[in-house]
Amino acid sequence: MSEVKLSAQLRTTFGKGSARQARRDALVPGVIYGHGQDPKHVNVEGHGLQLALRTPNVLISLDIEGAGTELVIPKAVQKHPLKRSLSHVDYLIVKKGETVTVDVAIVTEGELAAGGNMLETLQNTISVEAEATHIPTEVTVSIAGLQAGDTIHAKDLVLPTGTKLAVDGDIAVLQVVAPQAEEPAADAEGTEA
């Protein structure tokens, strides 16, 4: 995964007023933490950040004005409840070669066996450990030919090279269920005497 380069500036003022001003200036307030360092409060360019966050677990290189560069991944993203615009982002510092634990989307491919069976998704994401600069964006699982009663567990997922499960392998991820038979409709009208 390639890294996205964004510019940022250190924040010197705090509170709702300064956060609102930053958002009016097309910046998104955030905090960088990790590796035993003191947290750094930053404002990051909003449009570029919005685009970068379309990729799950994106690796971001923040060029902080006057304070160097930090390699980070977003850990917590807050959005405005109605506008869905970014309100605040927490970033975790990562180092090349370091292993991180992240949630990765599970994507299915293929078609179930004929018979009207339905796929029940039990987990939309799976926690994995991966090298910080090689975080997979998704894990693909084939459901081709699966029959009713078949279950795919976490240990059955084919993970990219260098990626390990960070959860119990016996966790059910997907299962195929048979269609439910419709119950006969009860007689709506009683018999008249």
PDB file of C-alpha atoms in Angstrom:
ATOM      1  CA  MET A   1       0.000   0.000   0.000  1.00  0.00           C
ATOM      2  CA  SER A   2       1.419   3.358  -0.937  1.00  0.00           C
ATOM      3  CA  GLU A   3       1.310   6.221   1.470  1.00  0.00           C
ATOM      4  CA  VAL A   4      -0.710   9.392   1.001  1.00  0.00           C
ATOM      5  CA  LYS A   5       1.174  12.635   1.628  1.00  0.00           C
ATOM      6  CA  LEU A   6      -0.793  15.427   3.328  1.00  0.00           C
ATOM      7  CA  SER A   7       0.222  18.751   4.805  1.00  0.00           C
ATOM      8  CA  ALA A   8      -0.576  19.674   8.395  1.00  0.00           C
ATOM      9  CA  GLN A   9       0.136  22.404  10.896  1.00  0.00           C
ATOM     10  CA  LEU A  10       0.559  22.259  14.655  1.00  0.00           C
ATOM     11  CA  ARG A  11      -2.381  23.635  16.634  1.00  0.00           C
ATOM     12  CA  THR A  12      -1.624  26.159  19.344  1.00  0.00           C
ATOM     13  CA  THR A  13      -5.218  26.996  20.303  1.00  0.00           C
ATOM     14  CA  PHE A  14      -7.773  24.527  21.569  1.00  0.00           C
ATOM     15  CA  GLY A  15     -11.491  24.300  22.195  1.00  0.00           C
ATOM     16  CA  LYS A  16     -14.644  24.444  20.129  1.00  0.00           C
ATOM     17  CA  GLY A  17     -13.942  27.903  18.763  1.00  0.00           C
ATOM     18  CA  SER A  18     -10.540  27.031  17.326  1.00  0.00           C
ATOM     19  CA  ALA A  19     -11.868  23.708  15.952  1.00  0.00           C
ATOM     20  CA  ARG A  20     -14.713  25.512  14.196  1.00  0.00           C
ATOM     21  CA  GLN A  21     -12.286  28.063  12.769  1.00  0.00           C
ATOM     22  CA  ALA A  22     -10.069  25.264  11.465  1.00  0.00           C
ATOM     23  CA  ARG A  23     -13.034  23.603   9.744  1.00  0.00           C
ATOM     24  CA  ARG A  24     -14.040  26.969   8.197  1.00  0.00           C
ATOM     25  CA  ASP A  25     -10.481  27.140   6.834  1.00  0.00           C
ATOM     26  CA  ALA A  26     -10.967  23.667   5.228  1.00  0.00           C
ATOM     27  CA  LEU A  27      -8.783  21.975   7.855  1.00  0.00           C
ATOM     28  CA  VAL A  28      -9.607  18.991  10.061  1.00  0.00           C
ATOM     29  CA  PRO A  29      -8.430  19.022  13.696  1.00  0.00           C
ATOM     30  CA  GLY A  30      -6.679  15.897  14.925  1.00  0.00           C
ATOM     31  CA  VAL A  31      -4.285  14.368  17.434  1.00  0.00           C
ATOM     32  CA  ILE A  32      -1.188  12.286  16.678  1.00  0.00           C
ATOM     33  CA  TYR A  33      -0.137   9.836  19.389  1.00  0.00           C
ATOM     34  CA  GLY A  34       1.878   6.669  19.919  1.00  0.00           C
ATOM     35  CA  HIS A  35       5.399   5.371  20.491  1.00  0.00           C
ATOM     36  CA  GLY A  36       5.588   7.052  23.891  1.00  0.00           C
ATOM     37  CA  GLN A  37       5.648  10.526  22.360  1.00  0.00           C
ATOM     38  CA  ASP A  38       3.639  13.445  23.682  1.00  0.00           C
ATOM     39  CA  PRO A  39       0.458  13.905  21.654  1.00  0.00           C
ATOM     40  CA  LYS A  40       0.695  16.435  18.831  1.00  0.00           C
ATOM     41  CA  HIS A  41      -2.408  18.482  18.060  1.00  0.00           C
ATOM     42  CA  VAL A  42      -2.649  19.234  14.350  1.00  0.00           C
ATOM     43  CA  ASN A  43      -4.888  20.648  11.651  1.00  0.00           C
ATOM     44  CA  VAL A  44      -4.784  18.615   8.422  1.00  0.00           C
ATOM     45  CA  GLU A  45      -5.870  19.693   4.936  1.00  0.00           C
ATOM     46  CA  GLY A  46      -9.521  18.638   4.742  1.00  0.00           C
ATOM     47  CA  HIS A  47     -10.086  17.741   1.092  1.00  0.00           C
ATOM     48  CA  GLY A  48      -7.001  15.544   0.785  1.00  0.00           C
ATOM     49  CA  LEU A  49      -7.826  13.827   4.074  1.00  0.00           C
ATOM     50  CA  GLN A  50     -11.418  13.173   2.968  1.00  0.00           C
ATOM     51  CA  LEU A  51     -10.118  11.496  -0.203  1.00  0.00           C
ATOM     52  CA  ALA A  52      -7.460   9.506   1.686  1.00  0.00           C
ATOM     53  CA  LEU A  53      -9.993   8.126   4.177  1.00  0.00           C
ATOM     54  CA  ARG A  54     -11.911   6.455   1.357  1.00  0.00           C
ATOM     55  CA  THR A  55      -9.241   3.739   1.593  1.00  0.00           C
ATOM     56  CA  PRO A  56      -9.583   1.710   4.797  1.00  0.00           C
ATOM     57  CA  ASN A  57      -6.487   1.731   7.042  1.00  0.00           C
ATOM     58  CA  VAL A  58      -4.749   4.219   4.757  1.00  0.00           C
ATOM     59  CA  LEU A  59      -1.110   4.991   5.496  1.00  0.00           C
ATOM     60  CA  ILE A  60      -0.645   8.775   5.709  1.00  0.00           C
ATOM     61  CA  SER A  61       2.600  10.727   5.694  1.00  0.00           C
ATOM     62  CA  LEU A  62       1.814  14.007   7.480  1.00  0.00           C
ATOM     63  CA  ASP A  63       4.195  16.825   6.599  1.00  0.00           C
ATOM     64  CA  ILE A  64       3.802  18.992   9.710  1.00  0.00           C
ATOM     65  CA  GLU A  65       4.814  22.596   9.108  1.00  0.00           C
ATOM     66  CA  GLY A  66       7.922  23.272  11.203  1.00  0.00           C
ATOM     67  CA  ALA A  67       7.824  19.877  12.984  1.00  0.00           C
ATOM     68  CA  GLY A  68       8.927  17.287  10.403  1.00  0.00           C
ATOM     69  CA  THR A  69       7.048  14.311   9.013  1.00  0.00           C
ATOM     70  CA  GLU A  70       5.053  11.599  10.805  1.00  0.00           C
ATOM     71  CA  LEU A  71       3.914   8.290   9.304  1.00  0.00           C
ATOM     72  CA  VAL A  72       0.441   7.565  10.712  1.00  0.00           C
ATOM     73  CA  ILE A  73      -2.741   5.551  10.261  1.00  0.00           C
ATOM     74  CA  PRO A  74      -6.169   6.900  11.240  1.00  0.00           C
ATOM     75  CA  LYS A  75      -7.505   5.202  14.383  1.00  0.00           C
ATOM     76  CA  ALA A  76     -10.680   7.157  15.156  1.00  0.00           C
ATOM     77  CA  VAL A  77     -12.626   9.285  12.698  1.00  0.00           C
ATOM     78  CA  GLN A  78     -15.424  11.551  13.923  1.00  0.00           C
ATOM     79  CA  LYS A  79     -17.954  12.964  11.471  1.00  0.00           C
ATOM     80  CA  HIS A  80     -20.706  15.536  11.795  1.00  0.00           C
ATOM     81  CA  PRO A  81     -23.931  13.543  12.406  1.00  0.00           C
ATOM     82  CA  LEU A  82     -25.946  15.306   9.676  1.00  0.00           C
ATOM     83  CA  LYS A  83     -23.459  16.762   7.202  1.00  0.00           C
ATOM     84  CA  ARG A  84     -21.135  13.709   7.394  1.00  0.00           C
ATOM     85  CA  SER A  85     -18.164  16.061   7.108  1.00  0.00           C
ATOM     86  CA  LEU A  86     -15.006  15.274   9.075  1.00  0.00           C
ATOM     87  CA  SER A  87     -14.956  16.744  12.591  1.00  0.00           C
ATOM     88  CA  HIS A  88     -11.829  15.210  14.147  1.00  0.00           C
ATOM     89  CA  VAL A  89      -9.331  12.415  13.473  1.00  0.00           C
ATOM     90  CA  ASP A  90      -7.028  10.545  15.866  1.00  0.00           C
ATOM     91  CA  TYR A  91      -3.843   9.251  14.245  1.00  0.00           C
ATOM     92  CA  LEU A  92      -1.537   6.480  15.451  1.00  0.00           C
ATOM     93  CA  ILE A  93       2.192   6.826  14.699  1.00  0.00           C
ATOM     94  CA  VAL A  94       3.637   3.800  12.895  1.00  0.00           C
ATOM     95  CA  LYS A  95       7.158   2.906  11.856  1.00  0.00           C
ATOM     96  CA  LYS A  96       8.197   0.968   8.760  1.00  0.00           C
ATOM     97  CA  GLY A  97       8.699  -2.676   9.689  1.00  0.00           C
ATOM     98  CA  GLU A  98       6.367  -2.387  12.690  1.00  0.00           C
ATOM     99  CA  THR A  99       3.372  -4.717  13.008  1.00  0.00           C
ATOM    100  CA  VAL A 100      -0.046  -3.176  13.640  1.00  0.00           C
ATOM    101  CA  THR A 101      -3.458  -4.703  14.339  1.00  0.00           C
ATOM    102  CA  VAL A 102      -6.259  -3.394  12.121  1.00  0.00           C
ATOM    103  CA  ASP A 103      -9.752  -4.385  11.007  1.00  0.00           C
ATOM    104  CA  VAL A 104      -9.972  -5.319   7.329  1.00  0.00           C
ATOM    105  CA  ALA A 105     -13.176  -5.634   5.273  1.00  0.00           C
ATOM    106  CA  ILE A 106     -14.316  -9.104   4.179  1.00  0.00           C
ATOM    107  CA  VAL A 107     -15.450  -9.202   0.534  1.00  0.00           C
ATOM    108  CA  THR A 108     -17.183 -12.170  -1.097  1.00  0.00           C
ATOM    109  CA  GLU A 109     -16.872 -13.342  -4.681  1.00  0.00           C
ATOM    110  CA  GLY A 110     -18.726 -16.000  -6.639  1.00  0.00           C
ATOM    111  CA  GLU A 111     -22.249 -17.385  -6.479  1.00  0.00           C
ATOM    112  CA  LEU A 112     -23.838 -19.812  -4.047  1.00  0.00           C
ATOM    113  CA  ALA A 113     -24.977 -23.208  -5.283  1.00  0.00           C
ATOM    114  CA  ALA A 114     -28.470 -23.240  -6.806  1.00  0.00           C
ATOM    115  CA  GLY A 115     -31.423 -23.762  -4.527  1.00  0.00           C
ATOM    116  CA  GLY A 116     -32.376 -20.357  -3.219  1.00  0.00           C
ATOM    117  CA  ASN A 117     -29.912 -20.497  -0.315  1.00  0.00           C
ATOM    118  CA  MET A 118     -28.939 -17.230   1.349  1.00  0.00           C
ATOM    119  CA  LEU A 119     -25.583 -15.993   2.558  1.00  0.00           C
ATOM    120  CA  GLU A 120     -25.576 -14.714   6.127  1.00  0.00           C
ATOM    121  CA  THR A 121     -22.709 -12.368   6.962  1.00  0.00           C
ATOM    122  CA  LEU A 122     -21.664 -12.787  10.586  1.00  0.00           C
ATOM    123  CA  GLN A 123     -18.548 -10.568  10.418  1.00  0.00           C
ATOM    124  CA  ASN A 124     -18.101  -7.620   8.034  1.00  0.00           C
ATOM    125  CA  THR A 125     -14.472  -7.141   9.075  1.00  0.00           C
ATOM    126  CA  ILE A 126     -11.723  -9.283  10.539  1.00  0.00           C
ATOM    127  CA  SER A 127      -8.856  -8.185  12.807  1.00  0.00           C
ATOM    128  CA  VAL A 128      -5.436  -8.952  11.367  1.00  0.00           C
ATOM    129  CA  GLU A 129      -1.810  -8.191  12.161  1.00  0.00           C
ATOM    130  CA  ALA A 130       0.204  -6.762   9.295  1.00  0.00           C
ATOM    131  CA  GLU A 131       3.332  -4.734   8.676  1.00  0.00           C
ATOM    132  CA  ALA A 132       2.402  -1.043   8.873  1.00  0.00           C
ATOM    133  CA  THR A 133       3.356  -0.294   5.279  1.00  0.00           C
ATOM    134  CA  HIS A 134       1.640  -3.418   3.863  1.00  0.00           C
ATOM    135  CA  ILE A 135      -1.845  -3.323   5.356  1.00  0.00           C
ATOM    136  CA  PRO A 136      -4.353  -5.118   3.107  1.00  0.00           C
ATOM    137  CA  THR A 137      -7.444  -3.131   2.123  1.00  0.00           C
ATOM    138  CA  GLU A 138      -9.678  -6.209   2.123  1.00  0.00           C
ATOM    139  CA  VAL A 139      -9.762  -9.992   2.416  1.00  0.00           C
ATOM    140  CA  THR A 140     -11.587 -11.766  -0.419  1.00  0.00           C
ATOM    141  CA  VAL A 141     -13.377 -15.069   0.176  1.00  0.00           C
ATOM    142  CA  SER A 142     -14.947 -17.278  -2.498  1.00  0.00           C
ATOM    143  CA  ILE A 143     -18.487 -18.495  -1.807  1.00  0.00           C
ATOM    144  CA  ALA A 144     -18.762 -20.340  -5.123  1.00  0.00           C
ATOM    145  CA  GLY A 145     -20.701 -23.587  -4.801  1.00  0.00           C
ATOM    146  CA  LEU A 146     -21.366 -23.363  -1.072  1.00  0.00           C
ATOM    147  CA  GLN A 147     -24.447 -25.267   0.106  1.00  0.00           C
ATOM    148  CA  ALA A 148     -26.906 -24.698   2.960  1.00  0.00           C
ATOM    149  CA  GLY A 149     -25.191 -25.432   6.251  1.00  0.00           C
ATOM    150  CA  ASP A 150     -21.689 -24.502   5.050  1.00  0.00           C
ATOM    151  CA  THR A 151     -19.786 -22.100   7.298  1.00  0.00           C
ATOM    152  CA  ILE A 152     -16.587 -20.175   6.650  1.00  0.00           C
ATOM    153  CA  HIS A 153     -14.466 -19.542   9.739  1.00  0.00           C
ATOM    154  CA  ALA A 154     -11.717 -16.980  10.235  1.00  0.00           C
ATOM    155  CA  LYS A 155      -9.067 -19.715   9.883  1.00  0.00           C
ATOM    156  CA  ASP A 156     -10.477 -20.536   6.404  1.00  0.00           C
ATOM    157  CA  LEU A 157      -9.726 -17.038   5.055  1.00  0.00           C
ATOM    158  CA  VAL A 158      -6.802 -16.742   2.657  1.00  0.00           C
ATOM    159  CA  LEU A 159      -4.780 -13.813   3.991  1.00  0.00           C
ATOM    160  CA  PRO A 160      -2.188 -11.855   2.013  1.00  0.00           C
ATOM    161  CA  THR A 161       1.459 -12.768   2.564  1.00  0.00           C
ATOM    162  CA  GLY A 162       2.807 -11.326   5.818  1.00  0.00           C
ATOM    163  CA  THR A 163      -0.663 -10.971   7.372  1.00  0.00           C
ATOM    164  CA  LYS A 164      -1.852 -13.021  10.367  1.00  0.00           C
ATOM    165  CA  LEU A 165      -5.191 -13.366  12.104  1.00  0.00           C
ATOM    166  CA  ALA A 166      -5.522 -11.326  15.293  1.00  0.00           C
ATOM    167  CA  VAL A 167      -8.659 -13.209  16.401  1.00  0.00           C
ATOM    168  CA  ASP A 168      -9.616 -16.779  17.244  1.00  0.00           C
ATOM    169  CA  GLY A 169      -9.605 -18.857  14.046  1.00  0.00           C
ATOM    170  CA  ASP A 170     -12.850 -20.609  15.032  1.00  0.00           C
ATOM    171  CA  ILE A 171     -14.943 -17.438  14.760  1.00  0.00           C
ATOM    172  CA  ALA A 172     -17.647 -17.923  12.121  1.00  0.00           C
ATOM    173  CA  VAL A 173     -17.438 -15.260   9.413  1.00  0.00           C
ATOM    174  CA  LEU A 174     -20.058 -16.349   6.868  1.00  0.00           C
ATOM    175  CA  GLN A 175     -22.656 -19.091   6.725  1.00  0.00           C
ATOM    176  CA  VAL A 176     -25.099 -20.348   4.135  1.00  0.00           C
ATOM    177  CA  VAL A 177     -28.687 -20.860   5.268  1.00  0.00           C
ATOM    178  CA  ALA A 178     -31.554 -22.578   3.506  1.00  0.00           C
ATOM    179  CA  PRO A 179     -34.609 -20.486   2.666  1.00  0.00           C
ATOM    180  CA  GLN A 180     -37.270 -20.649   5.333  1.00  0.00           C
ATOM    181  CA  ALA A 181     -40.492 -22.330   4.348  1.00  0.00           C
ATOM    182  CA  GLU A 182     -43.469 -20.038   4.583  1.00  0.00           C
ATOM    183  CA  GLU A 183     -46.000 -20.995   7.200  1.00  0.00           C
ATOM    184  CA  PRO A 184     -49.520 -21.503   5.937  1.00  0.00           C
ATOM    185  CA  ALA A 185     -51.639 -18.420   6.479  1.00  0.00           C
ATOM    186  CA  ALA A 186     -54.071 -18.825   9.368  1.00  0.00           C
ATOM    187  CA  ASP A 187     -57.751 -18.631   8.448  1.00  0.00           C
ATOM    188  CA  ALA A 188     -58.414 -14.932   8.882  1.00  0.00           C
ATOM    189  CA  GLU A 189     -62.151 -15.324   9.082  1.00  0.00           C
ATOM    190  CA  GLY A 190     -63.753 -17.706  11.484  1.00  0.00           C
ATOM    191  CA  THR A 191     -66.613 -19.934  10.394  1.00  0.00           C
ATOM    192  CA  GLU A 192     -70.028 -18.467  10.900  1.00  0.00           C
ATOM    193  CA  ALA A 193     -72.707 -20.426  12.736  1.00  0.00           C
TER     194      ALA A 193
END
